[in-house]
PDB file of C-alpha atoms in Angstrom:
ATOM      1  CA  MET A  74      57.570  28.091 214.324  1.00 55.00           C
ATOM      2  CA  ARG A  75      60.308  28.213 217.168  1.00 72.00           C
ATOM      3  CA  LYS A  76      58.805  25.055 218.777  1.00 73.00           C
ATOM      4  CA  GLY A  77      60.956  22.103 218.683  1.00 81.00           C
ATOM      5  CA  LEU A  78      64.123  24.059 217.538  1.00 88.00           C
ATOM      6  CA  PHE A  79      65.753  22.387 220.668  1.00 87.00           C
ATOM      7  CA  GLU A  80      64.388  19.234 220.021  1.00 90.00           C
ATOM      8  CA  PHE A  81      67.271  16.671 219.794  1.00 96.00           C
ATOM      9  CA  LYS A  82      65.342  13.322 219.832  1.00 94.00           C
ATOM     10  CA  ASP A  83      66.658  10.533 217.615  1.00 95.00           C
ATOM     11  CA  LYS A  84      70.064  13.156 217.258  1.00 98.00           C
ATOM     12  CA  VAL A  85      73.346  11.628 217.863  1.00 98.00           C
ATOM     13  CA  ALA A  86      75.871  13.860 219.517  1.00 98.00           C
ATOM     14  CA  VAL A  87      79.551  13.576 220.243  1.00 98.00           C
ATOM     15  CA  VAL A  88      81.581  15.615 222.703  1.00 98.00           C
ATOM     16  CA  THR A  89      85.390  15.729 223.057  1.00 98.00           C
ATOM     17  CA  GLY A  90      86.739  16.097 226.308  1.00 97.00           C
ATOM     18  CA  GLY A  91      83.142  15.420 227.804  1.00 97.00           C
ATOM     19  CA  SER A  92      83.694  13.954 230.721  1.00 96.00           C
ATOM     20  CA  LYS A  93      84.432  16.808 232.869  1.00 94.00           C
ATOM     21  CA  GLY A  94      83.961  20.667 233.042  1.00 95.00           C
ATOM     22  CA  ILE A  95      82.553  22.394 230.206  1.00 97.00           C
ATOM     23  CA  GLY A  96      82.418  19.372 227.881  1.00 98.00           C
ATOM     24  CA  LEU A  97      80.257  17.389 230.752  1.00 98.00           C
ATOM     25  CA  SER A  98      77.738  20.453 231.276  1.00 98.00           C
ATOM     26  CA  ILE A  99      77.295  20.422 227.306  1.00 98.00           C
ATOM     27  CA  ALA A 100      76.538  16.638 227.505  1.00 98.00           C
ATOM     28  CA  LYS A 101      73.972  17.328 230.207  1.00 98.00           C
ATOM     29  CA  GLY A 102      72.176  19.683 228.250  1.00 97.00           C
ATOM     30  CA  LEU A 103      72.458  17.362 224.925  1.00 98.00           C
ATOM     31  CA  LEU A 104      70.919  14.655 227.137  1.00 97.00           C
ATOM     32  CA  GLU A 105      68.327  17.277 228.707  1.00 96.00           C
ATOM     33  CA  PHE A 106      66.762  17.928 224.997  1.00 96.00           C
ATOM     34  CA  GLY A 107      66.780  14.330 224.057  1.00 97.00           C
ATOM     35  CA  ALA A 108      70.180  13.367 222.442  1.00 98.00           C
ATOM     36  CA  GLU A 109      72.207  10.356 222.579  1.00 98.00           C
ATOM     37  CA  VAL A 110      75.515  11.315 223.537  1.00 98.00           C
ATOM     38  CA  TRP A 111      79.137   9.876 223.133  1.00 98.00           C
ATOM     39  CA  LEU A 112      81.656  11.162 225.516  1.00 98.00           C
ATOM     40  CA  LEU A 113      85.287  11.282 223.898  1.00 98.00           C
ATOM     41  CA  ASP A 114      87.818  11.422 226.694  1.00 98.00           C
ATOM     42  CA  THR A 115      91.263  10.016 227.553  1.00 97.00           C
ATOM     43  CA  ASP A 116      89.963   9.752 231.411  1.00 97.00           C
ATOM     44  CA  VAL A 117      88.704   6.495 231.588  1.00 97.00           C
ATOM     45  CA  VAL A 118      87.588   6.723 235.581  1.00 97.00           C
ATOM     46  CA  ALA A 119      85.674  10.095 234.869  1.00 97.00           C
ATOM     47  CA  GLY A 120      84.239   8.864 231.502  1.00 97.00           C
ATOM     48  CA  GLU A 121      82.926   5.634 233.070  1.00 97.00           C
ATOM     49  CA  GLN A 122      81.745   7.874 235.895  1.00 97.00           C
ATOM     50  CA  ALA A 123      79.904  10.368 233.929  1.00 97.00           C
ATOM     51  CA  VAL A 124      78.216   7.578 231.870  1.00 97.00           C
ATOM     52  CA  HIS A 125      77.003   5.939 235.001  1.00 97.00           C
ATOM     53  CA  ASP A 126      75.711   9.274 236.497  1.00 97.00           C
ATOM     54  CA  LEU A 127      74.002  10.477 233.287  1.00 97.00           C
ATOM     55  CA  GLY A 128      72.104   7.105 232.149  1.00 94.00           C
ATOM     56  CA  SER A 129      71.718   4.683 229.239  1.00 93.00           C
ATOM     57  CA  LYS A 130      71.823   7.378 226.505  1.00 97.00           C
ATOM     58  CA  THR A 131      75.074   8.086 226.795  1.00 98.00           C
ATOM     59  CA  HIS A 132      78.264   6.394 225.893  1.00 98.00           C
ATOM     60  CA  PHE A 133      82.125   6.635 226.784  1.00 98.00           C
ATOM     61  CA  TYR A 134      84.988   6.032 224.274  1.00 98.00           C
ATOM     62  CA  GLN A 135      88.607   6.432 225.212  1.00 98.00           C
ATOM     63  CA  LEU A 136      90.173   8.593 222.998  1.00 98.00           C
ATOM     64  CA  ASP A 137      93.432  10.702 222.320  1.00 98.00           C
ATOM     65  CA  VAL A 138      92.615  13.335 219.713  1.00 98.00           C
ATOM     66  CA  THR A 139      95.894  13.834 218.931  1.00 98.00           C
ATOM     67  CA  ASP A 140      96.221  10.554 217.337  1.00 98.00           C
ATOM     68  CA  PRO A 141      94.438  11.115 213.888  1.00 98.00           C
ATOM     69  CA  ALA A 142      94.188   7.066 213.329  1.00 98.00           C
ATOM     70  CA  ALA A 143      92.163   6.628 216.456  1.00 98.00           C
ATOM     71  CA  VAL A 144      89.981   9.517 215.714  1.00 98.00           C
ATOM     72  CA  LYS A 145      89.075   7.954 212.359  1.00 98.00           C
ATOM     73  CA  VAL A 146      88.557   4.521 213.980  1.00 98.00           C
ATOM     74  CA  CYS A 147      86.277   6.084 216.458  1.00 98.00           C
ATOM     75  CA  ALA A 148      84.213   8.273 214.377  1.00 98.00           C
ATOM     76  CA  GLU A 149      83.626   5.097 212.319  1.00 98.00           C
ATOM     77  CA  GLN A 150      82.587   3.118 215.190  1.00 98.00           C
ATOM     78  CA  VAL A 151      80.161   5.641 216.300  1.00 98.00           C
ATOM     79  CA  ALA A 152      78.723   6.015 213.024  1.00 98.00           C
ATOM     80  CA  LYS A 153      78.231   2.014 212.860  1.00 98.00           C
ATOM     81  CA  GLU A 154      76.831   1.719 216.475  1.00 97.00           C
ATOM     82  CA  SER A 155      74.462   4.881 216.313  1.00 98.00           C
ATOM     83  CA  GLY A 156      73.613   5.049 212.848  1.00 97.00           C
ATOM     84  CA  HIS A 157      74.516   8.592 212.089  1.00 98.00           C
ATOM     85  CA  ILE A 158      76.301  11.380 213.621  1.00 98.00           C
ATOM     86  CA  ASP A 159      74.268  14.769 213.934  1.00 98.00           C
ATOM     87  CA  MET A 160      76.389  16.983 216.282  1.00 98.00           C
ATOM     88  CA  LEU A 161      79.956  17.322 217.261  1.00 98.00           C
ATOM     89  CA  VAL A 162      80.947  19.883 220.141  1.00 98.00           C
ATOM     90  CA  ASN A 163      85.365  19.707 220.320  1.00 98.00           C
ATOM     91  CA  CYS A 164      85.955  20.548 224.055  1.00 98.00           C
ATOM     92  CA  ALA A 165      89.056  18.832 224.412  1.00 97.00           C
ATOM     93  CA  GLY A 166      92.000  21.110 225.375  1.00 96.00           C
ATOM     94  CA  ILE A 167      94.663  21.944 227.522  1.00 95.00           C
ATOM     95  CA  SER A 168      96.173  25.295 228.714  1.00 93.00           C
ATOM     96  CA  CYS A 169      99.721  26.640 229.973  1.00 91.00           C
ATOM     97  CA  ILE A 170     101.077  29.963 231.203  1.00 93.00           C
ATOM     98  CA  THR A 171     104.690  29.758 230.004  1.00 94.00           C
ATOM     99  CA  PRO A 172     106.833  32.767 228.732  1.00 95.00           C
ATOM    100  CA  ALA A 173     108.014  32.074 225.090  1.00 96.00           C
ATOM    101  CA  PHE A 174     111.473  32.248 226.124  1.00 97.00           C
ATOM    102  CA  GLU A 175     110.863  29.553 228.771  1.00 96.00           C
ATOM    103  CA  ALA A 176     108.693  27.456 226.608  1.00 94.00           C
ATOM    104  CA  GLU A 177     110.074  24.035 225.926  1.00 96.00           C
ATOM    105  CA  ASP A 178     109.562  22.505 222.379  1.00 97.00           C
ATOM    106  CA  ASP A 179     107.442  19.478 223.709  1.00 97.00           C
ATOM    107  CA  GLU A 180     105.098  21.778 225.634  1.00 97.00           C
ATOM    108  CA  TRP A 181     104.525  23.969 222.399  1.00 97.00           C
ATOM    109  CA  ARG A 182     103.744  20.989 220.153  1.00 98.00           C
ATOM    110  CA  LEU A 183     101.627  19.214 223.217  1.00 98.00           C
ATOM    111  CA  ILE A 184      99.426  22.434 223.095  1.00 98.00           C
ATOM    112  CA  MET A 185      99.176  22.422 219.476  1.00 98.00           C
ATOM    113  CA  ASP A 186      98.725  18.879 219.185  1.00 98.00           C
ATOM    114  CA  VAL A 187      95.438  18.772 221.648  1.00 98.00           C
ATOM    115  CA  ASN A 188      93.934  22.180 221.120  1.00 98.00           C
ATOM    116  CA  LEU A 189      94.629  22.711 217.098  1.00 98.00           C
ATOM    117  CA  ASN A 190      95.611  19.332 215.644  1.00 98.00           C
ATOM    118  CA  GLY A 191      93.124  17.347 217.833  1.00 98.00           C
ATOM    119  CA  THR A 192      90.134  19.731 216.766  1.00 98.00           C
ATOM    120  CA  PHE A 193      91.069  19.522 213.143  1.00 98.00           C
ATOM    121  CA  TRP A 194      91.253  15.395 213.337  1.00 98.00           C
ATOM    122  CA  CYS A 195      87.779  15.304 214.966  1.00 98.00           C
ATOM    123  CA  CYS A 196      86.347  17.676 212.257  1.00 98.00           C
ATOM    124  CA  ARG A 197      87.868  16.052 209.707  1.00 98.00           C
ATOM    125  CA  GLU A 198      86.585  12.374 210.462  1.00 98.00           C
ATOM    126  CA  PHE A 199      83.306  12.989 212.164  1.00 98.00           C
ATOM    127  CA  GLY A 200      82.634  15.779 209.544  1.00 98.00           C
ATOM    128  CA  ARG A 201      83.504  13.035 207.118  1.00 98.00           C
ATOM    129  CA  GLN A 202      80.526  10.809 208.387  1.00 98.00           C
ATOM    130  CA  MET A 203      78.321  13.968 208.570  1.00 98.00           C
ATOM    131  CA  ALA A 204      78.956  14.754 204.805  1.00 98.00           C
ATOM    132  CA  LYS A 205      77.639  11.242 203.860  1.00 98.00           C
ATOM    133  CA  GLN A 206      74.239  12.228 205.363  1.00 97.00           C
ATOM    134  CA  GLN A 207      74.589  15.739 204.052  1.00 98.00           C
ATOM    135  CA  SER A 208      73.549  17.432 207.475  1.00 98.00           C
ATOM    136  CA  GLY A 209      75.301  18.177 210.651  1.00 98.00           C
ATOM    137  CA  SER A 210      76.473  20.820 213.164  1.00 98.00           C
ATOM    138  CA  ILE A 211      80.024  21.196 214.667  1.00 99.00           C
ATOM    139  CA  VAL A 212      80.901  23.490 217.707  1.00 98.00           C
ATOM    140  CA  ASN A 213      84.752  24.164 218.214  1.00 98.00           C
ATOM    141  CA  MET A 214      85.854  25.221 221.403  1.00 98.00           C
ATOM    142  CA  GLY A 215      88.061  28.279 220.577  1.00 98.00           C
ATOM    143  CA  SER A 216      88.592  31.100 223.316  1.00 98.00           C
ATOM    144  CA  MET A 217      88.604  34.969 223.693  1.00 98.00           C
ATOM    145  CA  SER A 218      92.425  34.173 223.902  1.00 97.00           C
ATOM    146  CA  GLY A 219      92.209  33.624 219.969  1.00 97.00           C
ATOM    147  CA  ASP A 220      90.918  37.244 219.696  1.00 97.00           C
ATOM    148  CA  ILE A 221      93.234  38.850 222.258  1.00 97.00           C
ATOM    149  CA  VAL A 222      96.135  38.826 224.208  1.00 96.00           C
ATOM    150  CA  ASN A 223      95.717  37.656 227.766  1.00 94.00           C
ATOM    151  CA  ARG A 224      96.948  39.977 230.510  1.00 94.00           C
ATOM    152  CA  PRO A 225      99.035  39.878 232.895  1.00 95.00           C
ATOM    153  CA  GLN A 226     100.300  36.335 232.090  1.00 95.00           C
ATOM    154  CA  ALA A 227     102.278  35.132 228.968  1.00 95.00           C
ATOM    155  CA  ALA A 228     100.435  32.640 227.094  1.00 96.00           C
ATOM    156  CA  THR A 229     101.995  32.477 223.609  1.00 97.00           C
ATOM    157  CA  ALA A 230     101.527  28.867 222.867  1.00 97.00           C
ATOM    158  CA  TYR A 231      97.762  28.638 223.935  1.00 97.00           C
ATOM    159  CA  ILE A 232      96.507  31.850 222.411  1.00 98.00           C
ATOM    160  CA  THR A 233      98.158  30.911 219.088  1.00 98.00           C
ATOM    161  CA  SER A 234      96.336  27.528 219.386  1.00 98.00           C
ATOM    162  CA  LYS A 235      93.066  28.942 219.712  1.00 98.00           C
ATOM    163  CA  ALA A 236      93.425  31.533 216.962  1.00 98.00           C
ATOM    164  CA  GLY A 237      93.943  28.909 215.020  1.00 98.00           C
ATOM    165  CA  VAL A 238      90.833  27.077 215.942  1.00 98.00           C
ATOM    166  CA  HIS A 239      88.955  30.299 215.158  1.00 98.00           C
ATOM    167  CA  LEU A 240      90.378  30.723 211.322  1.00 98.00           C
ATOM    168  CA  MET A 241      90.036  26.892 210.984  1.00 98.00           C
ATOM    169  CA  THR A 242      86.396  27.099 211.939  1.00 98.00           C
ATOM    170  CA  LYS A 243      85.700  29.843 209.676  1.00 98.00           C
ATOM    171  CA  SER A 244      87.548  27.796 206.686  1.00 98.00           C
ATOM    172  CA  LEU A 245      85.655  24.716 207.386  1.00 99.00           C
ATOM    173  CA  ALA A 246      82.541  26.527 207.655  1.00 98.00           C
ATOM    174  CA  CYS A 247      82.941  27.963 204.187  1.00 98.00           C
ATOM    175  CA  GLU A 248      84.317  24.688 202.738  1.00 98.00           C
ATOM    176  CA  TRP A 249      81.615  22.172 204.189  1.00 98.00           C
ATOM    177  CA  VAL A 250      78.698  24.252 203.435  1.00 98.00           C
ATOM    178  CA  LYS A 251      78.188  22.241 200.148  1.00 98.00           C
ATOM    179  CA  ASP A 252      78.063  19.097 202.659  1.00 98.00           C
ATOM    180  CA  GLY A 253      75.163  20.628 204.506  1.00 98.00           C
ATOM    181  CA  ILE A 254      77.483  20.771 207.559  1.00 98.00           C
ATOM    182  CA  ARG A 255      77.554  23.890 209.749  1.00 98.00           C
ATOM    183  CA  VAL A 256      80.607  25.000 211.685  1.00 99.00           C
ATOM    184  CA  ASN A 257      81.095  27.575 214.506  1.00 99.00           C
ATOM    185  CA  ALA A 258      82.713  28.234 217.505  1.00 98.00           C
ATOM    186  CA  LEU A 259      82.697  29.379 221.139  1.00 98.00           C
ATOM    187  CA  ALA A 260      85.124  31.738 222.572  1.00 98.00           C
ATOM    188  CA  PRO A 261      84.691  31.618 226.219  1.00 98.00           C
ATOM    189  CA  GLY A 262      86.328  33.972 228.864  1.00 98.00           C
ATOM    190  CA  TYR A 263      87.232  32.695 232.305  1.00 98.00           C
ATOM    191  CA  ILE A 264      84.710  29.876 233.383  1.00 98.00           C
ATOM    192  CA  ALA A 265      84.778  28.458 236.744  1.00 97.00           C
ATOM    193  CA  THR A 266      86.318  25.221 235.889  1.00 93.00           C
ATOM    194  CA  ASP A 267      88.574  23.319 238.540  1.00 89.00           C
ATOM    195  CA  MET A 268      91.387  24.289 236.264  1.00 86.00           C
ATOM    196  CA  THR A 269      90.301  28.474 236.218  1.00 93.00           C
ATOM    197  CA  LEU A 270      89.219  28.349 239.938  1.00 93.00           C
ATOM    198  CA  GLN A 271      92.417  26.939 241.110  1.00 92.00           C
ATOM    199  CA  MET A 272      94.285  30.086 240.026  1.00 92.00           C
ATOM    200  CA  ARG A 273      92.598  31.794 243.006  1.00 95.00           C
ATOM    201  CA  SER A 274      95.689  30.750 245.052  1.00 95.00           C
ATOM    202  CA  ARG A 275      97.701  33.763 242.515  1.00 95.00           C
ATOM    203  CA  PRO A 276      95.582  36.618 243.135  1.00 95.00           C
ATOM    204  CA  GLU A 277      97.889  38.496 241.189  1.00 95.00           C
ATOM    205  CA  LEU A 278      96.553  36.840 238.009  1.00 95.00           C
ATOM    206  CA  PHE A 279      93.324  35.897 239.203  1.00 96.00           C
ATOM    207  CA  ASP A 280      92.318  39.345 240.492  1.00 96.00           C
ATOM    208  CA  GLU A 281      93.416  40.879 237.245  1.00 97.00           C
ATOM    209  CA  TRP A 282      91.201  38.685 235.355  1.00 97.00           C
ATOM    210  CA  MET A 283      88.275  39.749 237.305  1.00 97.00           C
ATOM    211  CA  ASN A 284      89.141  43.224 236.989  1.00 97.00           C
ATOM    212  CA  CYS A 285      89.241  43.051 233.082  1.00 97.00           C
ATOM    213  CA  THR A 286      85.707  41.251 232.830  1.00 98.00           C
ATOM    214  CA  PRO A 287      83.041  43.849 233.101  1.00 98.00           C
ATOM    215  CA  MET A 288      80.637  41.268 234.519  1.00 98.00           C
ATOM    216  CA  LYS A 289      83.390  40.865 237.410  1.00 98.00           C
ATOM    217  CA  ARG A 290      82.933  37.066 237.763  1.00 98.00           C
ATOM    218  CA  CYS A 291      84.002  33.943 236.080  1.00 98.00           C
ATOM    219  CA  GLY A 292      81.221  32.522 233.807  1.00 98.00           C
ATOM    220  CA  GLU A 293      79.731  29.070 234.752  1.00 98.00           C
ATOM    221  CA  PRO A 294      80.081  25.736 232.756  1.00 97.00           C
ATOM    222  CA  ASP A 295      76.221  25.665 232.308  1.00 97.00           C
ATOM    223  CA  GLU A 296      76.390  29.245 230.577  1.00 98.00           C
ATOM    224  CA  VAL A 297      78.944  27.846 227.926  1.00 98.00           C
ATOM    225  CA  ALA A 298      76.767  24.825 227.516  1.00 98.00           C
ATOM    226  CA  ASN A 299      73.545  27.264 226.686  1.00 98.00           C
ATOM    227  CA  ALA A 300      75.568  28.820 224.048  1.00 98.00           C
ATOM    228  CA  ALA A 301      76.850  25.501 222.602  1.00 98.00           C
ATOM    229  CA  LEU A 302      73.414  24.385 222.530  1.00 98.00           C
ATOM    230  CA  PHE A 303      72.193  27.046 220.318  1.00 98.00           C
ATOM    231  CA  LEU A 304      74.877  26.810 217.954  1.00 98.00           C
ATOM    232  CA  VAL A 305      74.211  23.269 217.398  1.00 98.00           C
ATOM    233  CA  SER A 306      70.586  23.382 217.086  1.00 97.00           C
ATOM    234  CA  ASP A 307      67.938  24.237 214.460  1.00 95.00           C
ATOM    235  CA  ALA A 308      67.457  27.657 216.218  1.00 96.00           C
ATOM    236  CA  ALA A 309      71.055  28.400 214.407  1.00 97.00           C
ATOM    237  CA  SER A 310      70.356  27.301 211.170  1.00 97.00           C
ATOM    238  CA  TYR A 311      71.362  30.399 209.396  1.00 98.00           C
ATOM    239  CA  ILE A 312      74.639  30.531 211.443  1.00 98.00           C
ATOM    240  CA  THR A 313      77.953  29.350 210.273  1.00 98.00           C
ATOM    241  CA  GLY A 314      81.633  30.532 210.341  1.00 98.00           C
ATOM    242  CA  THR A 315      80.722  32.278 213.523  1.00 98.00           C
ATOM    243  CA  ILE A 316      82.723  32.851 216.662  1.00 98.00           C
ATOM    244  CA  LEU A 317      80.314  33.321 219.679  1.00 98.00           C
ATOM    245  CA  ALA A 318      82.008  35.108 222.672  1.00 98.00           C
ATOM    246  CA  VAL A 319      80.958  33.895 226.112  1.00 98.00           C
ATOM    247  CA  ASP A 320      83.246  36.096 228.089  1.00 98.00           C
ATOM    248  CA  GLY A 321      81.385  38.407 230.187  1.00 98.00           C
ATOM    249  CA  GLY A 322      82.254  41.325 228.262  1.00 98.00           C
ATOM    250  CA  TYR A 323      85.938  40.737 228.507  1.00 98.00           C
ATOM    251  CA  THR A 324      86.581  41.459 224.743  1.00 97.00           C
ATOM    252  CA  ALA A 325      84.194  44.464 224.530  1.00 96.00           C
ATOM    253  CA  TRP A 326      86.757  46.602 226.329  1.00 90.00           C
TER     254      TRP A 326
END
């Protein structure tokens, strides 16, 4: 019964923010199980390097997820070139640590545009392609910050954007079940990406993050990738509208 649940041969996957960090780890996992993978990112150098490293079943498309017209064109082109789109993993995202009184309007708008609006534009346009075939699986990148308020830093913009991703995921899951599309999200804790590890230079923050994590360590990008592979796979065929925590127990306390 379980044999082949993680078989992605003849499947086409799209990963936004796929040229580095968690997105790249997810792309590698999808390739390992046989998928054809499209990496969407603004970073051309990193994207082209990833394609070179990962091989011929990988494609790169330069995309700014905050541009809804560009996202529409991208989804249509990927569907035309690959014939179908089976999986979408939305990893494009940015963060900031800014107290609310100090937050500039443009910073707030950028966080919302990338993390929330960009995720929606991609869900909508790639989901539209999935609806045509009456099948598909989408995984959005939420955060434990979508469920709790981080400490000791102030990060209202980021927290708000990720909370929006969580509720948007649940809403789309219910709306699109009739179209054969499952929509779930991951809620990672502190993951050992370059962006997180550079915060070791601020031990007043980093040490507190580790103290608040029962497992007392950062997660690895591959550990988030494993959860993403489960959610997009047929092993999760009865799972939709779920926010899966990958946080070392952070939100359990």
